[in-house]
Tab-separated table of C-alpha atoms in Angstrom:
chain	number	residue	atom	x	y	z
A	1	UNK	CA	-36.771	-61.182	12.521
A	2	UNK	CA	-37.621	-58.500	15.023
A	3	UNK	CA	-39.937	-55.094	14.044
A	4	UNK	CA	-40.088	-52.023	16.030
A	5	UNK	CA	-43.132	-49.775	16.146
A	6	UNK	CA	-42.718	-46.690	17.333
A	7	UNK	CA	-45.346	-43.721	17.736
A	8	UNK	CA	-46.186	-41.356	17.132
A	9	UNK	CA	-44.386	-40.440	13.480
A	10	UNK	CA	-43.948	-37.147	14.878
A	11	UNK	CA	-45.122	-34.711	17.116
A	12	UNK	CA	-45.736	-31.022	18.175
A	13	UNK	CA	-45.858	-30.036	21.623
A	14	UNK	CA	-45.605	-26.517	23.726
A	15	UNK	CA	-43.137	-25.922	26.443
A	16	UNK	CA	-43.943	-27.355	29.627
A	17	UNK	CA	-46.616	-30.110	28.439
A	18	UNK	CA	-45.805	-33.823	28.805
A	19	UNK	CA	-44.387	-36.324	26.622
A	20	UNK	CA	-45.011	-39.781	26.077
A	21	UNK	CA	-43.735	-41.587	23.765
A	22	UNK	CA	-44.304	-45.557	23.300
A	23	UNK	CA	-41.673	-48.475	21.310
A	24	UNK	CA	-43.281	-52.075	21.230
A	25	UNK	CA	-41.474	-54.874	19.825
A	26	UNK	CA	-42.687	-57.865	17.588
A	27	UNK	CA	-40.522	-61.005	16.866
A	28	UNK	CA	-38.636	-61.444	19.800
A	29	UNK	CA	-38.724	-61.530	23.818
A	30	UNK	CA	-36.756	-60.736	26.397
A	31	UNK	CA	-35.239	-58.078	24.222
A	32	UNK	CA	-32.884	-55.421	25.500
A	33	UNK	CA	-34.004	-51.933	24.942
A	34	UNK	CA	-32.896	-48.441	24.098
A	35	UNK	CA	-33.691	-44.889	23.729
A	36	UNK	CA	-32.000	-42.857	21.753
A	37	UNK	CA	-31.755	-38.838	20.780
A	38	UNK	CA	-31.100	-37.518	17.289
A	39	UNK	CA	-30.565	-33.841	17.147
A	40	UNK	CA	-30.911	-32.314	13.726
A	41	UNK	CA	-27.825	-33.312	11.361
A	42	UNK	CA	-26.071	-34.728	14.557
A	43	UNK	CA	-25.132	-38.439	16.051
A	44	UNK	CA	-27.155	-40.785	18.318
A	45	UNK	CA	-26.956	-40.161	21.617
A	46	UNK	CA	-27.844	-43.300	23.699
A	47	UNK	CA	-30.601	-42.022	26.615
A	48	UNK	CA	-31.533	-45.239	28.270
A	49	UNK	CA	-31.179	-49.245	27.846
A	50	UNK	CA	-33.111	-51.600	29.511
A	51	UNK	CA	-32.482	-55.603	30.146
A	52	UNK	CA	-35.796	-56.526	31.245
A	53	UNK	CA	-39.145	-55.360	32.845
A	54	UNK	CA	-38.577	-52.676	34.820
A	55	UNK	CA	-35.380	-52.558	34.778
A	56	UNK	CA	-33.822	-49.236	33.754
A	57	UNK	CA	-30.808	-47.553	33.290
A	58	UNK	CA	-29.865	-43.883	32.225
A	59	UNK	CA	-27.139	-42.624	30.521
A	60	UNK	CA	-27.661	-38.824	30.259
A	61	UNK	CA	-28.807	-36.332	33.158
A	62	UNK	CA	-32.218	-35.041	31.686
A	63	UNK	CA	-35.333	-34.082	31.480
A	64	UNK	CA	-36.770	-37.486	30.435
A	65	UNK	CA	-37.653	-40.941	31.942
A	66	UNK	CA	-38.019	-44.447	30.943
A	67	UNK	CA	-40.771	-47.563	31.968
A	68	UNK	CA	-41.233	-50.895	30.564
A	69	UNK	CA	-43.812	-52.170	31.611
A	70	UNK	CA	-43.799	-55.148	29.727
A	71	UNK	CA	-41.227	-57.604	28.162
A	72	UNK	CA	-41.738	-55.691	24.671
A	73	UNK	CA	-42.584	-52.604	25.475
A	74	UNK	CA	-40.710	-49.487	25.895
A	75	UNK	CA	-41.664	-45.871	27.124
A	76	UNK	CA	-39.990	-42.423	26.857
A	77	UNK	CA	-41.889	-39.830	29.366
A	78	UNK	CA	-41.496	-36.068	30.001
A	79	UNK	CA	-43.261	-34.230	32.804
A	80	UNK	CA	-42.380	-30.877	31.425
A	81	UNK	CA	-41.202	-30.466	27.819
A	82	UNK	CA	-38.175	-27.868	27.453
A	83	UNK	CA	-37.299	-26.562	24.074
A	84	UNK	CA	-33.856	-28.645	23.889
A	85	UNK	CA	-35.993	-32.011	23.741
A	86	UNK	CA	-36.860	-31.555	20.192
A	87	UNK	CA	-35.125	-34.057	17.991
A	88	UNK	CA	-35.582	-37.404	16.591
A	89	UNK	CA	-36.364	-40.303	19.271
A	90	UNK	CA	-35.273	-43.634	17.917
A	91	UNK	CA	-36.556	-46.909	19.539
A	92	UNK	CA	-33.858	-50.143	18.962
A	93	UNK	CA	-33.940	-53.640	20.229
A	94	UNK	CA	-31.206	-56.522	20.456
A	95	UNK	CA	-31.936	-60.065	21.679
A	96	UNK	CA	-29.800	-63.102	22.555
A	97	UNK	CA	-27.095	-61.034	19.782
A	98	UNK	CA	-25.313	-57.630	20.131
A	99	UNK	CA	-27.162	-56.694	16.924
A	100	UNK	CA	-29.744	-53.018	17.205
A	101	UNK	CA	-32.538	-53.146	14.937
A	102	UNK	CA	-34.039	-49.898	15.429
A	103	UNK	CA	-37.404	-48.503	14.966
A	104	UNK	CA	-38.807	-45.788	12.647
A	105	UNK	CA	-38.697	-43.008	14.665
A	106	UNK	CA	-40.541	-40.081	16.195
A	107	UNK	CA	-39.943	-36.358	15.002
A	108	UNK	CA	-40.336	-34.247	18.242
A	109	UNK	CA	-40.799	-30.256	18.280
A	110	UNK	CA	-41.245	-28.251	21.097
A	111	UNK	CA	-42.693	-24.646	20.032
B	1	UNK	CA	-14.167	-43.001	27.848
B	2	UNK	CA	-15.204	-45.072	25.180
B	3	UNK	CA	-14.880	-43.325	21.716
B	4	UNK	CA	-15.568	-43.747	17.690
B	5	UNK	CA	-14.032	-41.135	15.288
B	6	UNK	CA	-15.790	-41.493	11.884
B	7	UNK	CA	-14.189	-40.060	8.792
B	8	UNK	CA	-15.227	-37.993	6.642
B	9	UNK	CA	-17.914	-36.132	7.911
B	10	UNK	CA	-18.893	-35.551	4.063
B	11	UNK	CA	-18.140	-37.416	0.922
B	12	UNK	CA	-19.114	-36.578	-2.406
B	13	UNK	CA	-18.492	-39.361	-5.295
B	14	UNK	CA	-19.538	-39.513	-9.349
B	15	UNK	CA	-21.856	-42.925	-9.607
B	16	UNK	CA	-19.931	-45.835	-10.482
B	17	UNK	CA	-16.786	-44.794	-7.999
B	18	UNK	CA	-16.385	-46.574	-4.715
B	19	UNK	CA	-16.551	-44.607	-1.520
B	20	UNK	CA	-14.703	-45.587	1.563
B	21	UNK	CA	-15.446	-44.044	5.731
B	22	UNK	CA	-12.989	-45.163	8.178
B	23	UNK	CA	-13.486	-45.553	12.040
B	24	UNK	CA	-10.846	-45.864	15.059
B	25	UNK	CA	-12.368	-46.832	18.365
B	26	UNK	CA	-10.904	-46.560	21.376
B	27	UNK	CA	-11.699	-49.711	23.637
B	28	UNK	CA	-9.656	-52.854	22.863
B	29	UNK	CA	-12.403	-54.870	24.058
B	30	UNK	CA	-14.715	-54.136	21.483
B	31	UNK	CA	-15.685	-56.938	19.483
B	32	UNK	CA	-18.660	-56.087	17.399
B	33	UNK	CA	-18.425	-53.131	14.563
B	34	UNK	CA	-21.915	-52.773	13.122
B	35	UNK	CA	-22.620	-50.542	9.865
B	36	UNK	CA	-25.793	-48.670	9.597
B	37	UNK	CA	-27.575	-46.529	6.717
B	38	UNK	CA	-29.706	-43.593	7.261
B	39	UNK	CA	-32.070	-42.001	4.956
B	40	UNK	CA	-33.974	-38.763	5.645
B	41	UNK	CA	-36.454	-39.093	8.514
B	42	UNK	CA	-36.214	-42.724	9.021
B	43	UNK	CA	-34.678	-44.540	11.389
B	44	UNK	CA	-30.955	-46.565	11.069
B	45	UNK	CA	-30.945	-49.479	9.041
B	46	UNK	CA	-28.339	-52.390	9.889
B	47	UNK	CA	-26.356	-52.913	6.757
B	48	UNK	CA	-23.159	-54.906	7.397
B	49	UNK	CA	-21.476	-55.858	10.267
B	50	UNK	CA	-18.238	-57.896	11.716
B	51	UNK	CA	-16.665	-59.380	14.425
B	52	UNK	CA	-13.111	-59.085	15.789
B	53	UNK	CA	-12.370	-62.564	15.100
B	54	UNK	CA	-12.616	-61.559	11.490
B	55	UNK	CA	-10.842	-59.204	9.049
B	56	UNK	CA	-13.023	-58.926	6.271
B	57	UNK	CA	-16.787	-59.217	5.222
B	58	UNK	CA	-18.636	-58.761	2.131
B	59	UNK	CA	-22.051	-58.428	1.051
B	60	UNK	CA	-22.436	-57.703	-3.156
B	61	UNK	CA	-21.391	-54.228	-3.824
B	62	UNK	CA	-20.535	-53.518	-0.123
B	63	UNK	CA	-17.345	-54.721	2.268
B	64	UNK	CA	-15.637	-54.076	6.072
B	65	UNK	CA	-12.510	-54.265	6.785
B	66	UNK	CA	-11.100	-54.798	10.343
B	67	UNK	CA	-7.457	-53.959	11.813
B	68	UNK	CA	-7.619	-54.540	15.194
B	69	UNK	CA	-3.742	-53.699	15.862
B	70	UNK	CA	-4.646	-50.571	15.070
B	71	UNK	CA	-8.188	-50.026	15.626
B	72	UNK	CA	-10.072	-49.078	12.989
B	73	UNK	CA	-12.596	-50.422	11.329
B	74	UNK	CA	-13.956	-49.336	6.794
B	75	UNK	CA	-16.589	-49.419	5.266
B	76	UNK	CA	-16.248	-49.900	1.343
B	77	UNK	CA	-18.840	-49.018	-1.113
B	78	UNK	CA	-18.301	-50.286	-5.114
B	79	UNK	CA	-19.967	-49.386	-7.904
B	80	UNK	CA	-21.934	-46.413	-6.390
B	81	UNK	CA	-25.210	-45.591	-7.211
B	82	UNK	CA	-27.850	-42.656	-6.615
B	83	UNK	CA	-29.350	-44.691	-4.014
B	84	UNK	CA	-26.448	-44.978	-1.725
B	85	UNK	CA	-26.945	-41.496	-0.594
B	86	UNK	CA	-27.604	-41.345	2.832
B	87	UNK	CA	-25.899	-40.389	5.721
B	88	UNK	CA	-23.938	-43.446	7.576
B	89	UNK	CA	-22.957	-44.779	11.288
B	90	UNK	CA	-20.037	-46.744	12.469
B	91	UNK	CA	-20.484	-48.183	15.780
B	92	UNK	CA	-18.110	-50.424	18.177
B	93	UNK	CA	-19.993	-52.667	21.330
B	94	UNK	CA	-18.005	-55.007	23.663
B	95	UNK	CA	-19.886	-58.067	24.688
B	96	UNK	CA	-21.292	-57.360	28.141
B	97	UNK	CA	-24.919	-57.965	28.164
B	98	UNK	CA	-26.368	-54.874	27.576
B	99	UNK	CA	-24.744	-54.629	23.929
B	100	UNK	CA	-24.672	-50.862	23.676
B	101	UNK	CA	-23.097	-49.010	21.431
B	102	UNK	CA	-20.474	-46.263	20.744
B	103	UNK	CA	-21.727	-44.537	17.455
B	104	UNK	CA	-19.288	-42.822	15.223
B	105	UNK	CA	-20.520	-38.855	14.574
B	106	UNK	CA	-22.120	-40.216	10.916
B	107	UNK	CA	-20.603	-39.550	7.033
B	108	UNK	CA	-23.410	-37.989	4.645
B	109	UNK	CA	-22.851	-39.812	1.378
B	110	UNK	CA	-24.015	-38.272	-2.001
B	111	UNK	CA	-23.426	-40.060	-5.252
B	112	UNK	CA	-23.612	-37.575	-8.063
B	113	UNK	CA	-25.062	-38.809	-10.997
């Protein structure tokens, strides 16, 4: 079975500073990849997928941006942090099944 | 668009009763309905899931139910215990090769003890 590592557990960051935030995968290749956005007490908003090495696709207008640089690994960037990126940034992975195993997590603030 | 409606947004329940959320989706070409549990801080965890070529699954205390005439999808919980608090995600995906998902807006569970 597939594990998702995400980090960091959580983070505090000022307005304007950039964000990166990093989702490897163990178990599996070729996975497909996604980014999601928890806001407090709310749903999962899907923020980008990917099928394969640099191959990315956005689903949301924003202040963010994906890589993947490699088959397993998956990266959420920021140039300049607003306040409305704070939330909870959830790594998943699927491979050769439409099943999401998703990662831990990473509890963002912007102050 | 695509679109989940999850029901109820909150659900209370003494331990021991069963607790049932409902979903309706919107796409007929869904075909996979996955389940997920969420505890505080921590990310989704895959709990049940089923196909449209089937109506019902079952895993020990926990079942889901498809009616894809109407389409909606339930998840059952027997025998509730403390531990099944947690707040919980339907989801519908259509086989296209990217898999993703619509997610339902999430029921918070609480099983009073």
């Amino acid at each position: 079975s597939q594990t998702i590592h995400q980090w960091p557990a959580t983070l505090v960051q000022p307005v304007g500073s950039p964000l990166s935030l990093e989702c490897t995968v163990e178990g599996t290749s070729n996975p497909n990849l996604y980014w999601y956005r928890q806001a407090a007490g709310r749903g999962l908003q899907l923020l980008f997928y990917s099928v394969g090495i640099g191959q990315i696709s956005s689903e949301v207008p924003q202040n963010l941006s994906a890589s993947r640089p490699q088959d397993r690994q998956f990266i959420l960037s920021s140039k300049k942090l607003l306040l409305s990126d704070s939330g909870f940034y959830l790594c998943a992975s699927s491979s050769s099944t439409d099943t999401q195993y998703f990662g831990p997590g990473t509890r963002l603030t912007v102050l | 668009g695509e679109n989940v409606e999850q029901h109820p947004s909150t659900l209370s329940v003494q331990e021991g009763d069963s607790a049932v959320i409902k979903c309706t989706y919107s796409d007929s070409a869904s075909n996979y309905f996955p389940w997920y549990k969420q505890e505080l801080g921590k990310g989704p965890q895959l709990i049940i899931d089923i196909r449209s070529n089937v109506g019902e699954k079952k895993d020990q205390r926990i079942a889901v139910t498809l009616n894809k005439t109407a389409k909606h999808f339930s998840l059952h919980i027997t025998e509730t215990q403390p531990e099944d608090s947690a707040v919980y995600f339907c989801a519908a995906s259509w086989a296209s090769g990217t898999y993703k998902y619509i997610f339902g807006t999430g029921t918070r569970l609480k099983v009073l003890a």
